[in-house]
PDB file of C-alpha atoms in Angstrom:
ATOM      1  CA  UNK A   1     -14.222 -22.911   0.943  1.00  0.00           C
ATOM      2  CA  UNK A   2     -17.831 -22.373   0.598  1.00  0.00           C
ATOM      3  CA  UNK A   3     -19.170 -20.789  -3.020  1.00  0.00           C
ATOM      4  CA  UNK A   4     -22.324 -18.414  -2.995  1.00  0.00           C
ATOM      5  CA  UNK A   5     -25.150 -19.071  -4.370  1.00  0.00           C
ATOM      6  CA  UNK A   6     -25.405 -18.103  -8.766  1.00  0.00           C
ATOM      7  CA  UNK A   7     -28.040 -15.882  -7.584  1.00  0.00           C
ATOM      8  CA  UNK A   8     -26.391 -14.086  -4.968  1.00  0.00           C
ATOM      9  CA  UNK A   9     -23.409 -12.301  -6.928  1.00  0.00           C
ATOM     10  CA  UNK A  10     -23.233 -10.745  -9.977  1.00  0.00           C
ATOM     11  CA  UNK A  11     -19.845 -10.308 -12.344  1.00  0.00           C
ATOM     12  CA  UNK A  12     -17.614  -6.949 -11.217  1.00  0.00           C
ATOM     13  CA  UNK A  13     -16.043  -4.694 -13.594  1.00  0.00           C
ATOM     14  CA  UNK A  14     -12.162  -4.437 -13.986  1.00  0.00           C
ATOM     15  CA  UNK A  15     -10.789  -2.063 -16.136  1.00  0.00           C
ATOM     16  CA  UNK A  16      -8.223  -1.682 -12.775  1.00  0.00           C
ATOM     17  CA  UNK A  17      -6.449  -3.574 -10.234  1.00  0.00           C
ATOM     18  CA  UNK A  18      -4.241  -2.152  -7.519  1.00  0.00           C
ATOM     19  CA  UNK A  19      -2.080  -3.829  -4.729  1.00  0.00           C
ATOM     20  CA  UNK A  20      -5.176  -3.168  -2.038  1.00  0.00           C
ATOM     21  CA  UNK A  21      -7.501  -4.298  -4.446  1.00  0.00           C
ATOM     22  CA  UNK A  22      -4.952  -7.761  -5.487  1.00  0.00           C
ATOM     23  CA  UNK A  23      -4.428  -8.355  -1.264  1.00  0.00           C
ATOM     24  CA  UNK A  24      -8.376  -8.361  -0.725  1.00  0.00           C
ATOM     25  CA  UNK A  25      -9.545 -11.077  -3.306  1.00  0.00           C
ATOM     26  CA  UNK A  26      -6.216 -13.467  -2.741  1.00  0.00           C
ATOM     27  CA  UNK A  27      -7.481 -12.965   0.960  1.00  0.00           C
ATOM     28  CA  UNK A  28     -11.325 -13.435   0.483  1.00  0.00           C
ATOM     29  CA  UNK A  29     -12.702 -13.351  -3.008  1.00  0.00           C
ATOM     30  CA  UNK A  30     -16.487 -12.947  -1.190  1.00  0.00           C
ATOM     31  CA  UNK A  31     -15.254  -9.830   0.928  1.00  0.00           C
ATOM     32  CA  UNK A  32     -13.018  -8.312  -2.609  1.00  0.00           C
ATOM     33  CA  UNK A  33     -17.365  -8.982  -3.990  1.00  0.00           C
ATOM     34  CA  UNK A  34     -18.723  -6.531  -1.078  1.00  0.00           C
ATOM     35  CA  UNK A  35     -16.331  -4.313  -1.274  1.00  0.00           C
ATOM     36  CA  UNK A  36     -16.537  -3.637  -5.535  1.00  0.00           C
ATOM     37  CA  UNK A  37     -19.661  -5.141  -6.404  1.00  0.00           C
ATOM     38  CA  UNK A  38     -22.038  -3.847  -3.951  1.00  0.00           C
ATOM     39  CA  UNK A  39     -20.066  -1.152  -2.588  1.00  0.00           C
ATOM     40  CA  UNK A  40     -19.763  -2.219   1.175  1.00  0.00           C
ATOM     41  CA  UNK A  41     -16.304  -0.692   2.097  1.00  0.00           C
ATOM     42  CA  UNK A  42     -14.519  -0.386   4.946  1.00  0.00           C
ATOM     43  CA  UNK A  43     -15.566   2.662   7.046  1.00  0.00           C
ATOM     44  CA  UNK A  44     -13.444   5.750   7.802  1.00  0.00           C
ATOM     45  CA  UNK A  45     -11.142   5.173  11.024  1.00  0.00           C
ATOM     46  CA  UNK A  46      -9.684   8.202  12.698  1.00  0.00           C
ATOM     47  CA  UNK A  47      -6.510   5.445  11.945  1.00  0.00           C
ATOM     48  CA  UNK A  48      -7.346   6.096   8.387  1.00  0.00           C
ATOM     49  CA  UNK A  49      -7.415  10.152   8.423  1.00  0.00           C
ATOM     50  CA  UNK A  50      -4.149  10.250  10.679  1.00  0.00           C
ATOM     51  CA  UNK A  51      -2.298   7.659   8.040  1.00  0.00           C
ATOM     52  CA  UNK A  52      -3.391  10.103   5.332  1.00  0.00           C
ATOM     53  CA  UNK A  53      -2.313  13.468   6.791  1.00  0.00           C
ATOM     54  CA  UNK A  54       0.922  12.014   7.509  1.00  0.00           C
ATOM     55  CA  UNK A  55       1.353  10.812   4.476  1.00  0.00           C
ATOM     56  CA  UNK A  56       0.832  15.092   3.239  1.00  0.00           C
ATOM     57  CA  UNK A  57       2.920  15.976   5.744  1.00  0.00           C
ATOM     58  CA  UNK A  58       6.437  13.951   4.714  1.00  0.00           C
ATOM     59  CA  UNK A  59       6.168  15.055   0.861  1.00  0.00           C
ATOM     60  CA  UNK A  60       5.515  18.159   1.608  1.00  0.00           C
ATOM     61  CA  UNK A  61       8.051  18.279   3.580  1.00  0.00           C
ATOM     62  CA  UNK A  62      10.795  16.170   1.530  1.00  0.00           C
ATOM     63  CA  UNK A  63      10.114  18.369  -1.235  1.00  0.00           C
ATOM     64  CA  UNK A  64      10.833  21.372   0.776  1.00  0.00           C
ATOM     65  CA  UNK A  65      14.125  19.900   1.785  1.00  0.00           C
ATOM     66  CA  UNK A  66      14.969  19.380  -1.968  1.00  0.00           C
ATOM     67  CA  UNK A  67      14.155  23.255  -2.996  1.00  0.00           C
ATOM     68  CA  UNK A  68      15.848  24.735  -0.336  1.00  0.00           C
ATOM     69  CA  UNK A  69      18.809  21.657   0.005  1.00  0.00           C
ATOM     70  CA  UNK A  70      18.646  20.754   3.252  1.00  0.00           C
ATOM     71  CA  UNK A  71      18.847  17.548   5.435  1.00  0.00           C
ATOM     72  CA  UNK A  72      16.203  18.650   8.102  1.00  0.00           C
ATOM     73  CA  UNK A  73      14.311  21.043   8.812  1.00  0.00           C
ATOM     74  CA  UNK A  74      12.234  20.787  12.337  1.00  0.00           C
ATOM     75  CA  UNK A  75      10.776  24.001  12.126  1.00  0.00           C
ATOM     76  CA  UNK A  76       9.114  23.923   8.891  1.00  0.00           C
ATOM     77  CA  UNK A  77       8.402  20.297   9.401  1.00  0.00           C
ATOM     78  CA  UNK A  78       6.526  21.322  12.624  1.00  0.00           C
ATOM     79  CA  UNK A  79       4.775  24.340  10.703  1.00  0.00           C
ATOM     80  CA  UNK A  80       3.235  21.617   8.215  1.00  0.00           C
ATOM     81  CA  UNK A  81       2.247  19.108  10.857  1.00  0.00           C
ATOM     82  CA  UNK A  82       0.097  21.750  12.645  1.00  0.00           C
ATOM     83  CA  UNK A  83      -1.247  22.962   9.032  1.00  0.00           C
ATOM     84  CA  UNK A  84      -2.362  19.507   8.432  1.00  0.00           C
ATOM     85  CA  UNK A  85      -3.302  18.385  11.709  1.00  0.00           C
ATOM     86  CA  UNK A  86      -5.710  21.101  11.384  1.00  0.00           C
ATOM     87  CA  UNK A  87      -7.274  20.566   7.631  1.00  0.00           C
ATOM     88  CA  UNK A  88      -7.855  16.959   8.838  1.00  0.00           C
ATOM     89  CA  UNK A  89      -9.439  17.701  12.067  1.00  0.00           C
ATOM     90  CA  UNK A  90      -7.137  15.279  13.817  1.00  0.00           C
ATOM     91  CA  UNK A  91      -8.454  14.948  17.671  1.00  0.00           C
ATOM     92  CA  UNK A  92      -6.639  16.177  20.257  1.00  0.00           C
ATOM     93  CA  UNK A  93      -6.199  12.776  21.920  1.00  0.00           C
ATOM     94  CA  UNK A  94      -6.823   8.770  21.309  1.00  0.00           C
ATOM     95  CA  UNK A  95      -6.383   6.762  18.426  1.00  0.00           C
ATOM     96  CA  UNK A  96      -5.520   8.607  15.237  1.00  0.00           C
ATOM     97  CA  UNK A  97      -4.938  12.380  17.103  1.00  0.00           C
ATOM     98  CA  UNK A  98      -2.428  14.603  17.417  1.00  0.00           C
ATOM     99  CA  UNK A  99      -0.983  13.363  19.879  1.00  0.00           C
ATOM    100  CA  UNK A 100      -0.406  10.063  18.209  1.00  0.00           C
ATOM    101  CA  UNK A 101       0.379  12.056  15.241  1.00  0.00           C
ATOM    102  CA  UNK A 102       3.389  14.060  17.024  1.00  0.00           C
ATOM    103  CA  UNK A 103       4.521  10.444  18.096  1.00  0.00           C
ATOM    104  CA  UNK A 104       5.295   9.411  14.313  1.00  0.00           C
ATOM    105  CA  UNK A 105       7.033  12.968  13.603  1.00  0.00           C
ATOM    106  CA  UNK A 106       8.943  13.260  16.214  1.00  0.00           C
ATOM    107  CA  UNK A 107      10.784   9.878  15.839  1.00  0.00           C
ATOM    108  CA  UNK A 108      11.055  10.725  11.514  1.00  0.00           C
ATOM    109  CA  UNK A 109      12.071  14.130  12.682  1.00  0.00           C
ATOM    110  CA  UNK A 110      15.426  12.588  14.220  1.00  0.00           C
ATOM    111  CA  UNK A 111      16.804  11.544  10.845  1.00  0.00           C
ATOM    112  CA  UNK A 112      18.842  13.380   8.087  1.00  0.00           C
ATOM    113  CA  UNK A 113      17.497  13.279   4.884  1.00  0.00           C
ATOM    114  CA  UNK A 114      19.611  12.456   1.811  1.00  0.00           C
ATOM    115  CA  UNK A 115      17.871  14.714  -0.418  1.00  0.00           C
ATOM    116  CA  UNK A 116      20.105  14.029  -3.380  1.00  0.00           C
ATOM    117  CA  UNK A 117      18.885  10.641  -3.242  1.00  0.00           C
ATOM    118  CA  UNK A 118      15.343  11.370  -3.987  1.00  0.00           C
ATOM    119  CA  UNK A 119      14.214  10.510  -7.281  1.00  0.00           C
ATOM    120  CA  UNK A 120      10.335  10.937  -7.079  1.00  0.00           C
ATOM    121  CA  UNK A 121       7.523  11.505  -4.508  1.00  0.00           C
ATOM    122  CA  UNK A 122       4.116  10.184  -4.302  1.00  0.00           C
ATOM    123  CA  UNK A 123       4.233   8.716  -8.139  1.00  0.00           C
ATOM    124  CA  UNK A 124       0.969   7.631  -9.658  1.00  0.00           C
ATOM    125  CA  UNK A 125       1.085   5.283 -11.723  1.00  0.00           C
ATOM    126  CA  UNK A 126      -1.499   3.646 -14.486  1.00  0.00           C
ATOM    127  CA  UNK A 127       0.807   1.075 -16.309  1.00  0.00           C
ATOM    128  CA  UNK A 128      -0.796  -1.286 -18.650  1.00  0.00           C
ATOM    129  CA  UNK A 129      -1.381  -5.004 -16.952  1.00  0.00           C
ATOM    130  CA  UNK A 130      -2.427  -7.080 -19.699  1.00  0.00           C
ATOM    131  CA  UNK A 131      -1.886  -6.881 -24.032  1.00  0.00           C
ATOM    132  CA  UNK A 132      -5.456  -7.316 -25.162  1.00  0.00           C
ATOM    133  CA  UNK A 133      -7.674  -6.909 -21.994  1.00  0.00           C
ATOM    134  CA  UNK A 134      -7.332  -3.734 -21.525  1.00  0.00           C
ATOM    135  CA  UNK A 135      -6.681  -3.857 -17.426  1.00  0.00           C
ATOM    136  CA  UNK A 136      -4.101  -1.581 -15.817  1.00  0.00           C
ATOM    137  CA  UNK A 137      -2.463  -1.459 -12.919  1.00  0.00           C
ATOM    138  CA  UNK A 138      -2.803   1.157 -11.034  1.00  0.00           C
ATOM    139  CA  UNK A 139      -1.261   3.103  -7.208  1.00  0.00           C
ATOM    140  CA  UNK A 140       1.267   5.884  -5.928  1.00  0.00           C
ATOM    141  CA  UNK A 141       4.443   5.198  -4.490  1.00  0.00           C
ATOM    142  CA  UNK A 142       5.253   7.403  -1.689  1.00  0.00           C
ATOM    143  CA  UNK A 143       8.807   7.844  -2.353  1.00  0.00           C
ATOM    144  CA  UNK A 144      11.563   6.309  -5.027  1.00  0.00           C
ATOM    145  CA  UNK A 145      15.233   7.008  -4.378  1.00  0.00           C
ATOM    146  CA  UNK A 146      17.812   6.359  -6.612  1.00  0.00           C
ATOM    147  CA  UNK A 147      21.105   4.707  -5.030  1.00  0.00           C
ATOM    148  CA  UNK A 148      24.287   4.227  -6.856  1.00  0.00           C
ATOM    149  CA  UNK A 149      26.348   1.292  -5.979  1.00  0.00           C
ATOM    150  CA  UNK A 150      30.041   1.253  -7.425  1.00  0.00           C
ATOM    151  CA  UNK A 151      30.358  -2.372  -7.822  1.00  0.00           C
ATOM    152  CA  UNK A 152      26.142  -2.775  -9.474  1.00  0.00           C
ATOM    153  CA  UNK A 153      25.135   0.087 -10.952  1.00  0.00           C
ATOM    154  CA  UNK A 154      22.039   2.201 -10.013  1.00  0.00           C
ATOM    155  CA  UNK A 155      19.082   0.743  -8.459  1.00  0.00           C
ATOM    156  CA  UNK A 156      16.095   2.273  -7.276  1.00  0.00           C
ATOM    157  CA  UNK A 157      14.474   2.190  -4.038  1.00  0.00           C
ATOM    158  CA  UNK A 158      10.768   2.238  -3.595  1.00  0.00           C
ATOM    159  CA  UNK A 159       9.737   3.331  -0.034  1.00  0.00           C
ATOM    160  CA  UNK A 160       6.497   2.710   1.605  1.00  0.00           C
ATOM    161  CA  UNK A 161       5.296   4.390   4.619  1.00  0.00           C
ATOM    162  CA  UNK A 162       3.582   2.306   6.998  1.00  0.00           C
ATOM    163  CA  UNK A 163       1.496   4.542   9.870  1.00  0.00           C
ATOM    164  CA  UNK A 164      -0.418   1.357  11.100  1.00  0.00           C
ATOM    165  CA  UNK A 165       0.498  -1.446  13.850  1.00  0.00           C
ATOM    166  CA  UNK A 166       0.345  -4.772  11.822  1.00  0.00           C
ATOM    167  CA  UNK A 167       4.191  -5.469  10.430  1.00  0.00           C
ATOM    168  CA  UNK A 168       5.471  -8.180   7.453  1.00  0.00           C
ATOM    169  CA  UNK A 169       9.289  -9.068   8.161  1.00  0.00           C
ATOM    170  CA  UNK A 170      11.977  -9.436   5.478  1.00  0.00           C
ATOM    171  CA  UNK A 171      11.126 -13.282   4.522  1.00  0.00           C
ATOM    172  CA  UNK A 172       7.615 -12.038   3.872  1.00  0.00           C
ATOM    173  CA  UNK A 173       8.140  -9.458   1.178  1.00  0.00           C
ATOM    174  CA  UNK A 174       9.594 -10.911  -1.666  1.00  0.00           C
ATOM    175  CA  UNK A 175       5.643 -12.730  -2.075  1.00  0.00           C
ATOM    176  CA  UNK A 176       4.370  -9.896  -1.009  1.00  0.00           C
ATOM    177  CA  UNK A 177       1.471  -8.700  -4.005  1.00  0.00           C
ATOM    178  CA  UNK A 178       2.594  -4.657  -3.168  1.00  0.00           C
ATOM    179  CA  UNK A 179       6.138  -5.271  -3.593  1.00  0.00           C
ATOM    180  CA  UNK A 180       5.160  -7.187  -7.039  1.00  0.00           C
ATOM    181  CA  UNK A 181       3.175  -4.670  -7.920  1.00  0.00           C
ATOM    182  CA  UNK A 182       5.302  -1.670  -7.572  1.00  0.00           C
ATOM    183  CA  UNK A 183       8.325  -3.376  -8.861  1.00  0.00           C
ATOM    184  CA  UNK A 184       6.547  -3.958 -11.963  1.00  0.00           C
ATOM    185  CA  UNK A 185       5.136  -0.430 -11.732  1.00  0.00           C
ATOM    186  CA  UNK A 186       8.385   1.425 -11.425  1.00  0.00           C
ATOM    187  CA  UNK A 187       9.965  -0.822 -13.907  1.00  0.00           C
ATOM    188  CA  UNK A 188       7.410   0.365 -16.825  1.00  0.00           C
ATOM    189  CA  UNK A 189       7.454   4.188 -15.508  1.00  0.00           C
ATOM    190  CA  UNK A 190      11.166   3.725 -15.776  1.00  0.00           C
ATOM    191  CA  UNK A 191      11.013   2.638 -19.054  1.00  0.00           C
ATOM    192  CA  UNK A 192      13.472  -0.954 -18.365  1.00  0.00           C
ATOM    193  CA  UNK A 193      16.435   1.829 -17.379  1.00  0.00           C
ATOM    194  CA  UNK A 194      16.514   0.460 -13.918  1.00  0.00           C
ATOM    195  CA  UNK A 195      15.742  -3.562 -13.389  1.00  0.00           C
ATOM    196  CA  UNK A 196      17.155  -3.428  -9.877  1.00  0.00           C
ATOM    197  CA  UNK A 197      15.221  -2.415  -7.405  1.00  0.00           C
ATOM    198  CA  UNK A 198      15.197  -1.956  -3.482  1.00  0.00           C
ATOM    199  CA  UNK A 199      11.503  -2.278  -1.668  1.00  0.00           C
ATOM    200  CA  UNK A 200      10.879  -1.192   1.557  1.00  0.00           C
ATOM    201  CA  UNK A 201       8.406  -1.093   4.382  1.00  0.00           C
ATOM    202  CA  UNK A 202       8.903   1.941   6.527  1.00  0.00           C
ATOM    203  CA  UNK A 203       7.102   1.416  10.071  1.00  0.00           C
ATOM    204  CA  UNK A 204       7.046   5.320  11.485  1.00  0.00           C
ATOM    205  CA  UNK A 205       6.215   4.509  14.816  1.00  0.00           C
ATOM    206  CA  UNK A 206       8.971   3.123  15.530  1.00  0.00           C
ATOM    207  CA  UNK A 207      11.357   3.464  12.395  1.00  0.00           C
ATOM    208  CA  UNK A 208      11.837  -0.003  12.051  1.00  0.00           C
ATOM    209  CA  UNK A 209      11.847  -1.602   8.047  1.00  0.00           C
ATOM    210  CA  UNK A 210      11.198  -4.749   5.976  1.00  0.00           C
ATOM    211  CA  UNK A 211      12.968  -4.793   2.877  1.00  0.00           C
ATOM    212  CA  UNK A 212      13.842  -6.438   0.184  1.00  0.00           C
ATOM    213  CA  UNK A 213      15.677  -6.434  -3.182  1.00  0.00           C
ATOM    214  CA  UNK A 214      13.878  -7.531  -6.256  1.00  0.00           C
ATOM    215  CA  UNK A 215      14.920  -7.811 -10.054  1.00  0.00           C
ATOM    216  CA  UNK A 216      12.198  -7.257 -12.559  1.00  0.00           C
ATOM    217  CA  UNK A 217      11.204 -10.535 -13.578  1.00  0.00           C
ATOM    218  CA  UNK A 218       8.237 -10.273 -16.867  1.00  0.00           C
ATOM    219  CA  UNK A 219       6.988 -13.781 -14.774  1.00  0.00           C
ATOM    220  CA  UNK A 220       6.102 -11.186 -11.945  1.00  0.00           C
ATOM    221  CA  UNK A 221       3.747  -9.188 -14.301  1.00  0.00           C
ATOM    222  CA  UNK A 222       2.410 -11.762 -16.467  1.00  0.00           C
ATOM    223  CA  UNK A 223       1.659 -13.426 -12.881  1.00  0.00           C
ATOM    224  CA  UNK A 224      -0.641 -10.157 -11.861  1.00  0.00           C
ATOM    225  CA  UNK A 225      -1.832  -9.769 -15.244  1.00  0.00           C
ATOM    226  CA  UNK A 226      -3.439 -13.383 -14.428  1.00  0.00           C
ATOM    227  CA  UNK A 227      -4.611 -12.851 -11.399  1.00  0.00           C
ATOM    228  CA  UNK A 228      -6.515  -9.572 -12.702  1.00  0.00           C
ATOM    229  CA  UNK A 229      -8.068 -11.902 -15.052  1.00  0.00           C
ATOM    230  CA  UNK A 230      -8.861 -14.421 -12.579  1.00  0.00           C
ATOM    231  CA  UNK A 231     -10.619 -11.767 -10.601  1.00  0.00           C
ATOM    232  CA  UNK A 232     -12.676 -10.591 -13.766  1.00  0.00           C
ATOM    233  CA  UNK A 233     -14.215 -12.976 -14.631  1.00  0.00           C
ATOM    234  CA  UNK A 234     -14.792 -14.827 -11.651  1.00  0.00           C
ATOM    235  CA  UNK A 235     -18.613 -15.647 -11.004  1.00  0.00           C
ATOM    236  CA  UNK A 236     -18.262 -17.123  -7.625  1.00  0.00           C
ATOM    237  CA  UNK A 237     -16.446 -15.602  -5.387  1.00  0.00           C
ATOM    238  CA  UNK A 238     -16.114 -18.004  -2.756  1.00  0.00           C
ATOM    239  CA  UNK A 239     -15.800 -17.018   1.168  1.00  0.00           C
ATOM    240  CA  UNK A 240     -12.737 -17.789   3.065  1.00  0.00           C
ATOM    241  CA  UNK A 241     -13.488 -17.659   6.728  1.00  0.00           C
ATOM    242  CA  UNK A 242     -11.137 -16.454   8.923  1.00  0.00           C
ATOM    243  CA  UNK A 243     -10.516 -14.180  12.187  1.00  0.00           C
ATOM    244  CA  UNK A 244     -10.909 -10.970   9.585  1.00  0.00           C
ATOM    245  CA  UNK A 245     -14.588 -12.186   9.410  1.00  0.00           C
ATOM    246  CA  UNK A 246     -15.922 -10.702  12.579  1.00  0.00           C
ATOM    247  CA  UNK A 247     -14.644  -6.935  11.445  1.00  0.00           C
ATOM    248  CA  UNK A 248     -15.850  -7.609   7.791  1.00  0.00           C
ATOM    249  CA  UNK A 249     -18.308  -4.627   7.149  1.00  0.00           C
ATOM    250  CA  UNK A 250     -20.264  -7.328   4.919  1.00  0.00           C
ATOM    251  CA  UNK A 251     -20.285  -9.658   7.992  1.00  0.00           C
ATOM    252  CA  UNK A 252     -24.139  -9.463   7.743  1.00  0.00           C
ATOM    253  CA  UNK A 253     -24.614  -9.644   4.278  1.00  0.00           C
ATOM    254  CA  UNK A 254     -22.453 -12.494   3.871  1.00  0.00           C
ATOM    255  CA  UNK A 255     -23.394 -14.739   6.883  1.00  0.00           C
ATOM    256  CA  UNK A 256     -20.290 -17.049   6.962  1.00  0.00           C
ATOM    257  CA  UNK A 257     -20.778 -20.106   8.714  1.00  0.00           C
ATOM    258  CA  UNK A 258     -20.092 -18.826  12.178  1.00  0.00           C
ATOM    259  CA  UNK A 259     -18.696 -22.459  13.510  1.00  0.00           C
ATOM    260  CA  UNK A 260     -16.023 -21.763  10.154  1.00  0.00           C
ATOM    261  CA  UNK A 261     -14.814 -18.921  11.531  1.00  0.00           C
ATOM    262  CA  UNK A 262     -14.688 -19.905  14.751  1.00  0.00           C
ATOM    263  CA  UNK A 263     -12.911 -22.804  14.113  1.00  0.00           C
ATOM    264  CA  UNK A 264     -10.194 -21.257  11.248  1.00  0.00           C
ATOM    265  CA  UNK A 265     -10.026 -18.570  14.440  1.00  0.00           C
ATOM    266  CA  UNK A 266      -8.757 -21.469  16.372  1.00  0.00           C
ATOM    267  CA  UNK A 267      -5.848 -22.158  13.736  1.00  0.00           C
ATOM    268  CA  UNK A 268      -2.464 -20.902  14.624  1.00  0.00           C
TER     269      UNK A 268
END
């Protein structure tokens, strides 16, 4: 790992962290720099706007099926799509359209909804990270139900819905800094009623999941908590080349060693 330059950073703010924000300095504290220090973000995608207005369309929709207490609902879930589609000027065709769009739908459109189950949709949260620091943790969960289990109790599930191509499998979650975090989230907004809980990935394109069951652990928060302080006050920032390098938007201004990230490109 390579270190900048004192000259070339200077210390970020962090009053607060979320999952994204967790993933992109344990992944390259340099890039996590660009991104908060100097504002160098990743651009727009139509990827981006079609994730989003899907996003609108299920809670909208879920919360329909809970006021009028139904299971489905194509023809108001249809009704919403085009609403949307058309607020967030979705193309008609390629990468992030409608077309791609109606893919996702029509294969969540297939399955019954248990809308007793649902306990909350699209949660903020803002829960307090560290005593004295003053650093929160911050996100939304796209959807918590709450399943009873006659032999343990209630637990709740967090779901996560996943519009993009790049998957983590069951054996990757448990490490996994978003399930951490919204463990620990859900925990505090709870207030310690529920310490089981249920996390899952939920790939729409082709309704396949990685999950995985969690207990609150304080280890698990104290853990972020030092992480977020880690990231504070770090004054270095080191790169860590890799593949991600050549789609970096501060490729440029960083100017990692190009035979480094050829060569960690080379690594399995």
């Amino acid at each position: 790992m390579y270190a900048p330059r004192m000259m070339d950073v200077h210390p970020v703010p962090l009053t607060t962290v979320s999952a994204s924000k967790l993933k992109l300095y344990c992944r390259c504290p340099r890039r996590y720099y660009y991104a908060y220090g100097e504002n160098i973000r990743e651009p727009a995608t139509p990827e981006t706007t079609l994730g989003t207005c899907i996003h609108e369309v299920l809670d909208r929709y879920l919360r329909h099926l809970i006021a009028t207490r139904q299971e489905r609902d194509l023809t108001r879930l249809y009704a919403l799509a085009q609403e949307l589609f058309a607020q967030h000027q979705l193309p008609a065709d390629g990468p992030g359209s409608r077309a791609d769009a109606d893919l996702l739908l029509n294969r969540y459109a297939a399955r019954s909804i248990n809308y007793r189950e649902i306990y909350a949709l699209e949660m903020p949260f803002r829960v307090p990270l560290t005593v004295d620091e003053g650093i929160h943790l911050t996100g939304r969960i796209d959807r918590i139900d709450r399943i009873t289990s006659r032999d343990a109790g209630d637990l709740l599930h967090i779901i996560d819905y996943k519009t993009g191509r790049n998957k983590l499998s069951d054996d990757d979650l448990p490490a996994d800094l978003q399930q951490q975090a919204y463990v620990v989230a859900a925990h505090h907004l709870t207030r310690g009623r529920y310490p089981r809980f249920r996390f899952t990935l939920l790939y729409l394109r082709d309704l396949t999941r990685a999950s995985c069951d969690a207990v609150y652990q304080p280890a698990t928060r104290d853990a972020l908590a030092r992480l977020a302080l880690t990231m504070r006050d770090d004054t270095a920032f080191v790169r860590r080349p890799s593949p991600l390098c050549r789609t970096c938007p501060a490729f440029c201004r960083c100017q990692p060693p190009r035979e480094l990230v050829d060569r960690a490109g080379d690594q399995p």
